GROMACS .gro file of C-alpha atoms in nm:
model
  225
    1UNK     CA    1   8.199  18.522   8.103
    2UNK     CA    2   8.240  18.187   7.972
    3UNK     CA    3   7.994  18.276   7.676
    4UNK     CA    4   8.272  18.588   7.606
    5UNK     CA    5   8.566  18.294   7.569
    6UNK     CA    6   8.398  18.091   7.388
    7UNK     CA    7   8.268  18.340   7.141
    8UNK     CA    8   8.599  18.461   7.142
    9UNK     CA    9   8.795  18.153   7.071
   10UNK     CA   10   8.550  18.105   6.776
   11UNK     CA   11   8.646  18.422   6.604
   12UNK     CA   12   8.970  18.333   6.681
   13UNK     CA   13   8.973  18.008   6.518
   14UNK     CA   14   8.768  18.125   6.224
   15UNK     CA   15   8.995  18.417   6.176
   16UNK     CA   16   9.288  18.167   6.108
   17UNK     CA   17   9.059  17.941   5.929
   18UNK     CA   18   9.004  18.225   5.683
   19UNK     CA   19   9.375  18.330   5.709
   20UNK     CA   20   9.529  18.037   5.632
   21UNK     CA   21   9.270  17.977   5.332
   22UNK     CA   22   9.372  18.330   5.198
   23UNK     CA   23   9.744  18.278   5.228
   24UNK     CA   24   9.734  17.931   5.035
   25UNK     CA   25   9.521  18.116   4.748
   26UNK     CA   26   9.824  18.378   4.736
   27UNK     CA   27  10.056  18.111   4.698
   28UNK     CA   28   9.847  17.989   4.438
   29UNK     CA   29   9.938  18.250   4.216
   30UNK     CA   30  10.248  18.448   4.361
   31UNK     CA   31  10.565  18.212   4.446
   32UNK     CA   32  10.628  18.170   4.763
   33UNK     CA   33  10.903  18.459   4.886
   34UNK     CA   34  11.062  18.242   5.195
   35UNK     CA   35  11.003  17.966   5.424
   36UNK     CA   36  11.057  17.870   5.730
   37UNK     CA   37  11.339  17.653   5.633
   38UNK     CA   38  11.555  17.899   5.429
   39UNK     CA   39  11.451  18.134   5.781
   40UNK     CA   40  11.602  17.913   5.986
   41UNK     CA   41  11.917  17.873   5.764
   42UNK     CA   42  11.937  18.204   5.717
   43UNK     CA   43  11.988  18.228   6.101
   44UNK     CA   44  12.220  17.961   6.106
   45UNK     CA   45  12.467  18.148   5.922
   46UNK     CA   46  12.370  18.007   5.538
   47UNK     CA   47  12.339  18.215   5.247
   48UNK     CA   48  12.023  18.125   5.027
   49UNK     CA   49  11.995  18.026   4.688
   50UNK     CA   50  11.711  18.002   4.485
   51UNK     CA   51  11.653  18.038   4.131
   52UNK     CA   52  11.234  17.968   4.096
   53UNK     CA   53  11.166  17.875   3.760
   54UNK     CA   54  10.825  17.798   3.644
   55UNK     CA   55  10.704  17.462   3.514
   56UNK     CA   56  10.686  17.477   3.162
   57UNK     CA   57  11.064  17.551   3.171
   58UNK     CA   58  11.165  17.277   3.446
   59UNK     CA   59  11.299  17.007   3.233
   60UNK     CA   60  11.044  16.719   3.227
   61UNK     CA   61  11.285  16.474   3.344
   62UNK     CA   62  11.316  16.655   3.739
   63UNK     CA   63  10.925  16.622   3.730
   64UNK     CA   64  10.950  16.232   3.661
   65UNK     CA   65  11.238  16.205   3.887
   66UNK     CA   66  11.063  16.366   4.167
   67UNK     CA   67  10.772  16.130   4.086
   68UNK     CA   68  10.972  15.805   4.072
   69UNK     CA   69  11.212  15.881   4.346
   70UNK     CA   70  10.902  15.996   4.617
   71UNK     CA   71  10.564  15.974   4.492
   72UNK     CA   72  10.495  15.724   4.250
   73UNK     CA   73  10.128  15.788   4.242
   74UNK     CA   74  10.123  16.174   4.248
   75UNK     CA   75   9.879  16.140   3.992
   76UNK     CA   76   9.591  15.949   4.135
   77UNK     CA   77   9.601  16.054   4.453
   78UNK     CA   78   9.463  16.348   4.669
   79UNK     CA   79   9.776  16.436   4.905
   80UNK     CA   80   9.752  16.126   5.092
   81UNK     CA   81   9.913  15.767   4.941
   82UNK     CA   82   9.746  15.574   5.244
   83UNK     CA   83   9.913  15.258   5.088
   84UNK     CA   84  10.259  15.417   5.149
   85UNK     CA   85  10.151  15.537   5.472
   86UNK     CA   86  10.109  15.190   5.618
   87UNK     CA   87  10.438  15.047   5.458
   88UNK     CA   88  10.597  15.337   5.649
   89UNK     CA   89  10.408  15.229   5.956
   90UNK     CA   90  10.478  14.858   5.907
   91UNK     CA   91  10.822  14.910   5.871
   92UNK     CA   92  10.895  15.130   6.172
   93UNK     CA   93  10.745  14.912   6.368
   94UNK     CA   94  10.939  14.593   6.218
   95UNK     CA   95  11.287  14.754   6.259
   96UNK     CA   96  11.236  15.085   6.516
   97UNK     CA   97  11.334  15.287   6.222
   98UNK     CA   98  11.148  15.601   6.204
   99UNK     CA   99  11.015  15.551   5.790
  100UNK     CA  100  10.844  15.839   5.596
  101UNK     CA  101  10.503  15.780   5.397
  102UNK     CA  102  10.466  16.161   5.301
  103UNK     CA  103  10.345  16.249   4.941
  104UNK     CA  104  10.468  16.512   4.733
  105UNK     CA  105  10.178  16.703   4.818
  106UNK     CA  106  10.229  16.673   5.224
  107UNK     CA  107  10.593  16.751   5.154
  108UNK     CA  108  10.499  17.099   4.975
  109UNK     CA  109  10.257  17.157   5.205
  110UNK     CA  110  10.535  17.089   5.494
  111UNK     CA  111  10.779  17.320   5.293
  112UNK     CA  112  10.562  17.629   5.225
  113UNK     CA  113  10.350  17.665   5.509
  114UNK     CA  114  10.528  17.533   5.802
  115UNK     CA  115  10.835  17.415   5.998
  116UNK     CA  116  11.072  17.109   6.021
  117UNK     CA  117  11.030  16.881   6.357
  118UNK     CA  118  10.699  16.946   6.577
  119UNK     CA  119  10.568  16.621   6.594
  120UNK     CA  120  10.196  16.543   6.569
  121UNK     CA  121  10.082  16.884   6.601
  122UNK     CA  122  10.267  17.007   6.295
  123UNK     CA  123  10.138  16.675   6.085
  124UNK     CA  124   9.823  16.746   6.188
  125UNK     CA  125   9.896  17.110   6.041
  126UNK     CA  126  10.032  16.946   5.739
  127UNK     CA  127   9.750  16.747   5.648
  128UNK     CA  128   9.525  17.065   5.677
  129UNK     CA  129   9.762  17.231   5.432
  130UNK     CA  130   9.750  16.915   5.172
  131UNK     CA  131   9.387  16.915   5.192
  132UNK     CA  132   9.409  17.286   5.110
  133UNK     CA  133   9.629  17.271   4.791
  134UNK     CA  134   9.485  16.997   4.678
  135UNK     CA  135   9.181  17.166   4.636
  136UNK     CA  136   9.275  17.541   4.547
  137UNK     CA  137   9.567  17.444   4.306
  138UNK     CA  138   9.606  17.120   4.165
  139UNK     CA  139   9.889  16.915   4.065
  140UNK     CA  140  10.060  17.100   3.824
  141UNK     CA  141  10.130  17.431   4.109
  142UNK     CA  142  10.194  17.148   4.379
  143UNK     CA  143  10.440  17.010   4.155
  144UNK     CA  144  10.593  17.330   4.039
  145UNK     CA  145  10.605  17.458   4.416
  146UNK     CA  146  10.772  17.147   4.548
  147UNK     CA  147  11.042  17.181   4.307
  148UNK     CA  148  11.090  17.526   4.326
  149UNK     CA  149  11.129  17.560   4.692
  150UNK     CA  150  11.249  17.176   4.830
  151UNK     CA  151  11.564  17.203   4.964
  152UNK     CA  152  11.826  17.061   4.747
  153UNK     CA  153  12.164  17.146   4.977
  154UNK     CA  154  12.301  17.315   5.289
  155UNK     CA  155  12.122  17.685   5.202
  156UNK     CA  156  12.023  17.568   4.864
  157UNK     CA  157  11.621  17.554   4.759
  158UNK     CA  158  11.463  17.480   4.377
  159UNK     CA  159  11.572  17.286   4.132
  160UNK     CA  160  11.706  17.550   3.959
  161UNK     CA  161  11.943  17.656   4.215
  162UNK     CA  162  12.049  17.286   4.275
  163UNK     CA  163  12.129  17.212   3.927
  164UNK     CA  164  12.339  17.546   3.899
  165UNK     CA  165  12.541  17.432   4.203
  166UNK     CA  166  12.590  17.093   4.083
  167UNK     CA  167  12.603  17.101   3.733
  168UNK     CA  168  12.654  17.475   3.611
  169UNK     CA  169  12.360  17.528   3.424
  170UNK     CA  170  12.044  17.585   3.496
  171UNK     CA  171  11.708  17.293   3.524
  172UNK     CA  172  11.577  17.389   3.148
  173UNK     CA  173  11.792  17.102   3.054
  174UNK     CA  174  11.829  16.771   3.296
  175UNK     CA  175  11.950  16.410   3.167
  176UNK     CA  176  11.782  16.197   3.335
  177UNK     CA  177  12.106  16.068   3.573
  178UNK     CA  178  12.116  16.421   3.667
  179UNK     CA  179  11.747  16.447   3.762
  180UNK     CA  180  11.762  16.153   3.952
  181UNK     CA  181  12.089  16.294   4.174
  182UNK     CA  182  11.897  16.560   4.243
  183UNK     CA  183  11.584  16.349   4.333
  184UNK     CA  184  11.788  16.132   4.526
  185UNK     CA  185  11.914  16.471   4.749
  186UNK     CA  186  11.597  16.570   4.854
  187UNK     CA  187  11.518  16.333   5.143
  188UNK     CA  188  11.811  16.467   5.333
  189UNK     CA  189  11.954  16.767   5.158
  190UNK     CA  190  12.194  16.837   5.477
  191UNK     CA  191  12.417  16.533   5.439
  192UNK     CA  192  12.354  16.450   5.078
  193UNK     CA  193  12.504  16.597   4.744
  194UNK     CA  194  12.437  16.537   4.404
  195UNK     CA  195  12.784  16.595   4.262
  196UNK     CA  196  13.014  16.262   4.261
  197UNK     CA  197  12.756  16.086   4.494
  198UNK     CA  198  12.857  15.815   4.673
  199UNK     CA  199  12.700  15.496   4.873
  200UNK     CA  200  12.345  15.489   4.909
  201UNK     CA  201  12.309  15.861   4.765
  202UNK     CA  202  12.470  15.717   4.425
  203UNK     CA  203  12.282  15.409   4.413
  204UNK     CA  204  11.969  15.576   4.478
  205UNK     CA  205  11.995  15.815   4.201
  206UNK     CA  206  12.099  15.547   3.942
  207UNK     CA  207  11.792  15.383   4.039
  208UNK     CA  208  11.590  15.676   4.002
  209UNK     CA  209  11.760  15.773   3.674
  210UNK     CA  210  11.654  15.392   3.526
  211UNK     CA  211  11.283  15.528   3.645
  212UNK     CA  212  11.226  15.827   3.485
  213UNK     CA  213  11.132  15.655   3.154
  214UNK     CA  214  10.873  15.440   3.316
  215UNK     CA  215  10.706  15.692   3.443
  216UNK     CA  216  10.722  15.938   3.116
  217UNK     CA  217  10.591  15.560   2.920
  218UNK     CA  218  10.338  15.434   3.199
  219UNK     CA  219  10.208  15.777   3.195
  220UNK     CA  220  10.237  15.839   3.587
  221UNK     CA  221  10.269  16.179   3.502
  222UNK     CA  222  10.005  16.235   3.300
  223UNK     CA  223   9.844  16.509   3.562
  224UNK     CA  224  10.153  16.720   3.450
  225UNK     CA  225  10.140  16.725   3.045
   0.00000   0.00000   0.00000
């Protein structure tokens, strides 16, 4: 009997194993129809909007901005900035702050594969996932995922679609101060908004804005080009 459960759980196990493998390949080709986020905003009474638009045709400037504003060494590292992890750590624990650490990468694998919240379980899920699309995809899908499907406003998800609502056109074309409003959004889409920021929001995307051409002339987004 216990040999049945065993075996059982195995196949089990393996089956999602291969699942999961299988689903990330998809993605590696096909974009990504819906996530769990737009699901649950969906049900929350939003209307979606998302415009994806591939890479090549992303202005270069959102890439940068995206790069400056969360992941400074998207480049060089394999889904996990373990320097940024423990300054996150360090500073929660200096000020009782809860502080992010997440790449890029863990944040697209967060956003296509799984759900908001869930504690340990889910990170443990997410670093699966980053170890997965690291692998099968490389930078320049992770990239053009992340920007494609990170939510940018209430209902709102892609660069694309946030630079229609914001600006009126569409992300073929970004200066870099828009770029970096939109860059300066994505950690909390819900309360922030790119058009006449304010506070921290405005600050933030200035900052990120003054970035953008360090990391086009330091090369920091060399994996991209």
């Amino acid at each position: 009997m216990i040999a049945r459960i065993v075996s059982l759980l195995a196949k089990i196990v393996i089956g999602a194993l291969l699942a999961s493998v299988l689903w990330v390949v998809v993605y590696r080709f096909v974009a990504p129809p819906i996530t769990f986020t737009m699901i649950g905003d969906a049900l929350g009474g939003h209307s979606i909007s998302k415009r994806w638009m591939p890479l090549s045709r992303i202005d270069p400037n959102m890439a940068r901005a995206a790069i400056a504003g969360e992941d400074a060494r998207f480049c060089t590292h394999h889904g996990f900035d373990f320097e940024a992890i423990a300054k996150a750590y360090a500073r929660t624990q200096r000020d009782g702050r809860l502080r992010g650490g997440s790449t890029i990468s863990q944040q697209t694998a967060k956003n296509a594969f799984l759900f908001q919240g869930g504690g340990y379980a889910r990170k443990a899920l997410e670093a699966y996932f980053t170890f997965l699309i690291e692998t099968l995809w490389g930078k320049r899908r992770i990239m053009e995922v992340y920007l494609n499907i990170a939510e940018t406003g209430i209902g709102t998800y892609g660069v694309n679609a946030g630079a229609m609502r914001y600006f009126g056109h569409d992300a073929s074309h970004l200066t870099s101060a828009e770029a970096g409003r939109i860059a300066a959004v994505l950690p909390l889409p819900k309360k922030r908004a790119a058009i006449a920021p304010r506070g921290f929001t405005r600050r933030h995307g200035n900052a990120i804005s003054k970035r953008v051409g360090v990391v086009r002339n330091d090369g920091l987004d060399s994996c991209l080009r």
